[in-house]
mmCIF file with all atom_site columns, C-alpha atoms in Angstrom:
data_model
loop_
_atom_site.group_PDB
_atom_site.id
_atom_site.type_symbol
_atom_site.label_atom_id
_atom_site.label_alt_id
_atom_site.label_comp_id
_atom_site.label_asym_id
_atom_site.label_entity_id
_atom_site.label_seq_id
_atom_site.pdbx_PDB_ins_code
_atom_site.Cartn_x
_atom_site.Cartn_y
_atom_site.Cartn_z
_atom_site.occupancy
_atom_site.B_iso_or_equiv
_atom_site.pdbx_formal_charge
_atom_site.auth_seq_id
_atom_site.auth_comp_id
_atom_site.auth_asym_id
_atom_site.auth_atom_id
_atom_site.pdbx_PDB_model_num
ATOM 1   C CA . UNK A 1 1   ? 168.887 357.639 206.680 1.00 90.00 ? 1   UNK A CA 1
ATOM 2   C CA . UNK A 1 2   ? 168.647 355.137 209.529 1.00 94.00 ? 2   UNK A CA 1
ATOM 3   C CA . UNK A 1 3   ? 167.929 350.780 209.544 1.00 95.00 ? 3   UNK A CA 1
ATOM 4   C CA . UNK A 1 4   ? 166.139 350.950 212.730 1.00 97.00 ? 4   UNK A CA 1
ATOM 5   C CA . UNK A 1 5   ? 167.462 347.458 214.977 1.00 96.00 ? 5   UNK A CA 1
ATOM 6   C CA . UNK A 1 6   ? 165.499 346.521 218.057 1.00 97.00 ? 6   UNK A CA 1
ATOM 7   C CA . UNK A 1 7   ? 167.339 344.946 220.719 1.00 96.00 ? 7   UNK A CA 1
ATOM 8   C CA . UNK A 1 8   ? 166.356 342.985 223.628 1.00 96.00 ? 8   UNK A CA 1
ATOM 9   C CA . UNK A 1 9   ? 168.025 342.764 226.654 1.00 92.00 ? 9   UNK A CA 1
ATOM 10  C CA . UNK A 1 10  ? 168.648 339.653 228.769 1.00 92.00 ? 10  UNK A CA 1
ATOM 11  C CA . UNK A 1 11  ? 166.242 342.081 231.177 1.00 90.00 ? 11  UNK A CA 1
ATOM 12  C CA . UNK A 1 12  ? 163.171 342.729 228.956 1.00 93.00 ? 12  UNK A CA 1
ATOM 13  C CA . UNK A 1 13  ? 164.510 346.276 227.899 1.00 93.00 ? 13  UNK A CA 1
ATOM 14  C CA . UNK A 1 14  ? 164.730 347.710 224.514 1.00 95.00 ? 14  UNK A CA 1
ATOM 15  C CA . UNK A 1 15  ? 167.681 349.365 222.736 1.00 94.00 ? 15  UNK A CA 1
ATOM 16  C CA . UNK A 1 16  ? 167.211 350.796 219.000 1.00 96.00 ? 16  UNK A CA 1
ATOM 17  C CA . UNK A 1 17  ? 170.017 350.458 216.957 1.00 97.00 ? 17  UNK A CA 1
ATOM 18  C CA . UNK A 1 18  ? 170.233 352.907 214.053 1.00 97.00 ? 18  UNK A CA 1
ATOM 19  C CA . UNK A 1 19  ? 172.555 351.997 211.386 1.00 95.00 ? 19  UNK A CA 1
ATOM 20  C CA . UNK A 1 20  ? 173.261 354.287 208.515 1.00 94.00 ? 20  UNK A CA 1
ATOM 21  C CA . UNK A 1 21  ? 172.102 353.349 205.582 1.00 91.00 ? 21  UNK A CA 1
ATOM 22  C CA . UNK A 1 22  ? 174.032 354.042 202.390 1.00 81.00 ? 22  UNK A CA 1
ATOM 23  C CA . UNK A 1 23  ? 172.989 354.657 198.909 1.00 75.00 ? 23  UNK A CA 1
ATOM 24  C CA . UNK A 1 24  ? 173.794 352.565 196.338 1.00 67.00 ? 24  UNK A CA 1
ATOM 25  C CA . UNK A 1 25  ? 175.489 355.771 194.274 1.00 69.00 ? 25  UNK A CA 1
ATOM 26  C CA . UNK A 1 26  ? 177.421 356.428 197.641 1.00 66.00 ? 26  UNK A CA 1
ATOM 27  C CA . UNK A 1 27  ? 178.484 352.995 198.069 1.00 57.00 ? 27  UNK A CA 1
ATOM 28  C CA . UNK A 1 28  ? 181.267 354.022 195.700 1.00 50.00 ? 28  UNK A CA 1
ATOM 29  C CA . UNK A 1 29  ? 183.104 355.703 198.119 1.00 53.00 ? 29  UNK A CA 1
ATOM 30  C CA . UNK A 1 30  ? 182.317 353.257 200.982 1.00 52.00 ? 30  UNK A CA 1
ATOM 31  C CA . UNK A 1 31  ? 184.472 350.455 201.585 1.00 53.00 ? 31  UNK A CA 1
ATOM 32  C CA . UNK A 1 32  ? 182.326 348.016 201.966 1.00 51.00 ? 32  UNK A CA 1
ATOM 33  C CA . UNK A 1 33  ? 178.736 347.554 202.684 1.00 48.00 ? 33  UNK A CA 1
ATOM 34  C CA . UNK A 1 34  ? 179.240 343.638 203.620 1.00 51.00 ? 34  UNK A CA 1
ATOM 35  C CA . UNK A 1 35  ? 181.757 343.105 206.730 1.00 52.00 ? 35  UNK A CA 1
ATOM 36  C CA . UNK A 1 36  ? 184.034 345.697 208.042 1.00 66.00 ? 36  UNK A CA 1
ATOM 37  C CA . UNK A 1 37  ? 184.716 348.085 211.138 1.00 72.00 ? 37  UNK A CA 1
ATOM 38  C CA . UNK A 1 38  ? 181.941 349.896 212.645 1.00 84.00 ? 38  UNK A CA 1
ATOM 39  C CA . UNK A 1 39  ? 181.875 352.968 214.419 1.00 94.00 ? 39  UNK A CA 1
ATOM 40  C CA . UNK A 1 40  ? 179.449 353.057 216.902 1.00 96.00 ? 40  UNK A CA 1
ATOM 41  C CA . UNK A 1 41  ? 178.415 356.436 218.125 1.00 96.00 ? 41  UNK A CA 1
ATOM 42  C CA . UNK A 1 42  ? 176.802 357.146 221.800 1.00 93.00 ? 42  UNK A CA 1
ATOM 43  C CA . UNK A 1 43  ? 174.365 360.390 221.822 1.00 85.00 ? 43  UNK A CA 1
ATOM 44  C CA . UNK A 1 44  ? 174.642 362.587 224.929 1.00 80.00 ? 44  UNK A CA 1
ATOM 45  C CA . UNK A 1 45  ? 172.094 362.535 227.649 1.00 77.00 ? 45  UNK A CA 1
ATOM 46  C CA . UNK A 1 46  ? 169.172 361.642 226.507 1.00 76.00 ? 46  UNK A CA 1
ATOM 47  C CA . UNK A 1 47  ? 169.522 362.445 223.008 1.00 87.00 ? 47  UNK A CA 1
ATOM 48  C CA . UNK A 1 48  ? 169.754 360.079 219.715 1.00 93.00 ? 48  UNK A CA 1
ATOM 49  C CA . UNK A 1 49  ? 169.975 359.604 216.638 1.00 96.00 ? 49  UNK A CA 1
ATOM 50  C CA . UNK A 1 50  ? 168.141 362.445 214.883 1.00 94.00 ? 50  UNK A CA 1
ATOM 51  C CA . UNK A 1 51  ? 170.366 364.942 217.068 1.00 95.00 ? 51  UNK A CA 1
ATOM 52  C CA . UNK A 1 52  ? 172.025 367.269 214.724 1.00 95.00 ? 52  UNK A CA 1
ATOM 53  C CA . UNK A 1 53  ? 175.285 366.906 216.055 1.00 95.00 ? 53  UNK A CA 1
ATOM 54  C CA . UNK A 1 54  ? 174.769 363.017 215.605 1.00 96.00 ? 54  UNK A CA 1
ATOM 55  C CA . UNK A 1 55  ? 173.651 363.196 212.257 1.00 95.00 ? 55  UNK A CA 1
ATOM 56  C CA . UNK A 1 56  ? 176.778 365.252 211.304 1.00 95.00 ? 56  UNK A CA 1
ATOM 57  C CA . UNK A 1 57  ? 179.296 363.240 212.928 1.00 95.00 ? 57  UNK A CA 1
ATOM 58  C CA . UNK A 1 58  ? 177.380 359.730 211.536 1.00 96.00 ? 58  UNK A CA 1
ATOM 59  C CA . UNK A 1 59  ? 177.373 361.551 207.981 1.00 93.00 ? 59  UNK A CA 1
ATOM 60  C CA . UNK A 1 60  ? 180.691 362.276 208.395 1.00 92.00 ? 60  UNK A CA 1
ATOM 61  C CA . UNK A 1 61  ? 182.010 358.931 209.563 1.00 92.00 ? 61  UNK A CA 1
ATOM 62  C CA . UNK A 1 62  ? 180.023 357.069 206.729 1.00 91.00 ? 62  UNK A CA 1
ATOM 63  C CA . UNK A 1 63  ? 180.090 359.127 203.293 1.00 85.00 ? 63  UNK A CA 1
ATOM 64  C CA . UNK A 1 64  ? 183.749 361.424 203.896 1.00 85.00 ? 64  UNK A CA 1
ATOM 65  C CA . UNK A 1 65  ? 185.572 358.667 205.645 1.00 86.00 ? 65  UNK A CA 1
ATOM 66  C CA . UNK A 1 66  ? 183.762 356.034 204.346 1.00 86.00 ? 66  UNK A CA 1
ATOM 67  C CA . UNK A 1 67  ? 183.162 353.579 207.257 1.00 89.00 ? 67  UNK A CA 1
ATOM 68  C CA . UNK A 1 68  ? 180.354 351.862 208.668 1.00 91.00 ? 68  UNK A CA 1
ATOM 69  C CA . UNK A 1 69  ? 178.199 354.081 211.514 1.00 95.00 ? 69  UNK A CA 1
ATOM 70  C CA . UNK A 1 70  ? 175.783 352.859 213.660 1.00 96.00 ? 70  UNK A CA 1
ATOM 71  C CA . UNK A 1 71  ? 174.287 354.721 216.825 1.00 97.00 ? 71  UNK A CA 1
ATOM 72  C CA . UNK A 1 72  ? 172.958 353.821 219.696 1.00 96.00 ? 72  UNK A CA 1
ATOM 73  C CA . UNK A 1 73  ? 169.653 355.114 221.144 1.00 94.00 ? 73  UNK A CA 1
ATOM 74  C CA . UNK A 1 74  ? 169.584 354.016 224.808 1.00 89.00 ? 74  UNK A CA 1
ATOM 75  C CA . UNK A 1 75  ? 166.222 352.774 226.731 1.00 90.00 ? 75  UNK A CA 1
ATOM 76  C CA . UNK A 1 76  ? 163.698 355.425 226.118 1.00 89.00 ? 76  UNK A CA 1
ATOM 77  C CA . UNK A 1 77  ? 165.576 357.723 223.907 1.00 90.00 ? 77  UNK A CA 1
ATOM 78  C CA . UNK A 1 78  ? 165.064 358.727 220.366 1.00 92.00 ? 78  UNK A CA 1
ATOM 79  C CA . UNK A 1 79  ? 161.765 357.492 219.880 1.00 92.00 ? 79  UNK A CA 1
ATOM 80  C CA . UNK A 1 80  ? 162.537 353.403 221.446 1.00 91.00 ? 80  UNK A CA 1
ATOM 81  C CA . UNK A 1 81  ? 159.906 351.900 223.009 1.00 93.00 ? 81  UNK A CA 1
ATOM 82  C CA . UNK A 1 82  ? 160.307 351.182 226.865 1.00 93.00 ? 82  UNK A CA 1
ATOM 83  C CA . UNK A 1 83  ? 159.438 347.352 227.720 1.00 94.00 ? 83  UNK A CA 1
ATOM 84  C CA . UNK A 1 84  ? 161.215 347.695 231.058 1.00 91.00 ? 84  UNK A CA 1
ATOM 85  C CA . UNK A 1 85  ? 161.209 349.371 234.395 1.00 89.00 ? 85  UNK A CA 1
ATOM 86  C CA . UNK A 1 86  ? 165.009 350.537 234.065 1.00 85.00 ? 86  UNK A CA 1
ATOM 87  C CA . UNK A 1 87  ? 165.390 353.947 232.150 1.00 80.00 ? 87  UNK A CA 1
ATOM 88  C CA . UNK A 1 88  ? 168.832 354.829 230.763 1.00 73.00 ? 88  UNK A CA 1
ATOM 89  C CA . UNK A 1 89  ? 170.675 356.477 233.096 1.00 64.00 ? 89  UNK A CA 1
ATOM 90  C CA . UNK A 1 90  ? 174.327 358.364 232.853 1.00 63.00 ? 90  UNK A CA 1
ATOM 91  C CA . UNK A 1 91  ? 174.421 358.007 236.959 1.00 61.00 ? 91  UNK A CA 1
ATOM 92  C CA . UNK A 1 92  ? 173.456 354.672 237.638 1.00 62.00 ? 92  UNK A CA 1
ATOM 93  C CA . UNK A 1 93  ? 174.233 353.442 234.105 1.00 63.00 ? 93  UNK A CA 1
ATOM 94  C CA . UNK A 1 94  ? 175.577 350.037 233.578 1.00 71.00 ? 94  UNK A CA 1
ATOM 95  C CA . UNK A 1 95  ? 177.613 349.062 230.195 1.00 86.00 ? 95  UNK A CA 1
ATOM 96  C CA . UNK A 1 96  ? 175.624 346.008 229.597 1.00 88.00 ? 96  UNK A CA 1
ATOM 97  C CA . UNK A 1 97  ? 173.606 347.669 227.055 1.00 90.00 ? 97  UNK A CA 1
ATOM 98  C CA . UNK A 1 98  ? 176.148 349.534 225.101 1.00 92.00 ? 98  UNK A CA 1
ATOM 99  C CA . UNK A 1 99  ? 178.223 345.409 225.679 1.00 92.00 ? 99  UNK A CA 1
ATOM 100 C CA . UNK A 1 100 ? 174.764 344.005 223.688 1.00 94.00 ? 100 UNK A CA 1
ATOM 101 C CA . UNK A 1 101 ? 174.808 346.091 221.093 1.00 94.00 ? 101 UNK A CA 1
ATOM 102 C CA . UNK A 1 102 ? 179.007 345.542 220.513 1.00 95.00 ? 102 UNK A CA 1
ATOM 103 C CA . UNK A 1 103 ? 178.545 342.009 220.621 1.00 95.00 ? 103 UNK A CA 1
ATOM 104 C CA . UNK A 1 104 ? 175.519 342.482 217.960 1.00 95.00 ? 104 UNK A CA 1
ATOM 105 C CA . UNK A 1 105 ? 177.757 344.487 215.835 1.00 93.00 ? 105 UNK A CA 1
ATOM 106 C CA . UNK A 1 106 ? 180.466 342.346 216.177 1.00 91.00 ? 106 UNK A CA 1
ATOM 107 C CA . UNK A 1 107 ? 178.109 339.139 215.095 1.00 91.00 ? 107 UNK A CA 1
ATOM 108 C CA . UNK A 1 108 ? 176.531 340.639 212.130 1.00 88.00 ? 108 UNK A CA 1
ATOM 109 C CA . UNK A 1 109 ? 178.375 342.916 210.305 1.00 81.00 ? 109 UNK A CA 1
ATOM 110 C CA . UNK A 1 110 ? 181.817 342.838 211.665 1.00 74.00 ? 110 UNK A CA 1
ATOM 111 C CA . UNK A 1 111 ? 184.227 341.064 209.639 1.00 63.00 ? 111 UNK A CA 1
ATOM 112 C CA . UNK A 1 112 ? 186.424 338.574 212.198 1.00 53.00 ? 112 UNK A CA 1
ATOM 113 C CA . UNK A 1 113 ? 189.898 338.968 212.123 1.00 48.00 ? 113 UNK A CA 1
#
């Protein structure tokens, strides 16, 4: 399961953030639930979170390896609401979004080194 995250961008777009969530029986073989690395996980073209393939690799990540898996659903993808003219786009694509939700990551549940 998913913790949906909303995030606006400096242009009035909206990214959705979905970071696994982890049982509390699970948590046993998870790190830790508090600060630690992240890996964040980029669907392909204008797919998201509830892909198969991204469910396997986020289940993977989080309960066999036992990190921390978030995954990004750019504008208009995977159910986020578009609040903005821009759509996501591989061609004209700009790393500013995929930068916001780093830094977000990094902020909140990233322990600093």
């Amino acid at each position: 399961a998913y913790e949906r995250r909303l995030l606006q961008t400096p242009d009035g777009g909206t990214l959705a953030l979905d970071v696994v969530v982890v049982t509390p029986d699970e948590k046993k073989t998870v790190q830790s639930q508090e600060k630690e690395d992240f890996v964040l996980l980029l669907s392909g073209l204008g797919g998201g979170s509830n892909d198969a393939y991204v469910r396997c690799m986020a289940d993977r990540a989080a309960r066999q390896r036992g990190r921390r898996v978030a995954v990004l659903n750019m504008r208009g993808c995977a159910d986020s609401p578009v609040t903005s003219p821009r759509f996501f786009s591989a061609y004209r694509g700009s790393v500013d979004d995929v930068r916001l939700a780093v830094d977000v990551l990094r902020s909140e549940y990233v322990a600093t080194r």
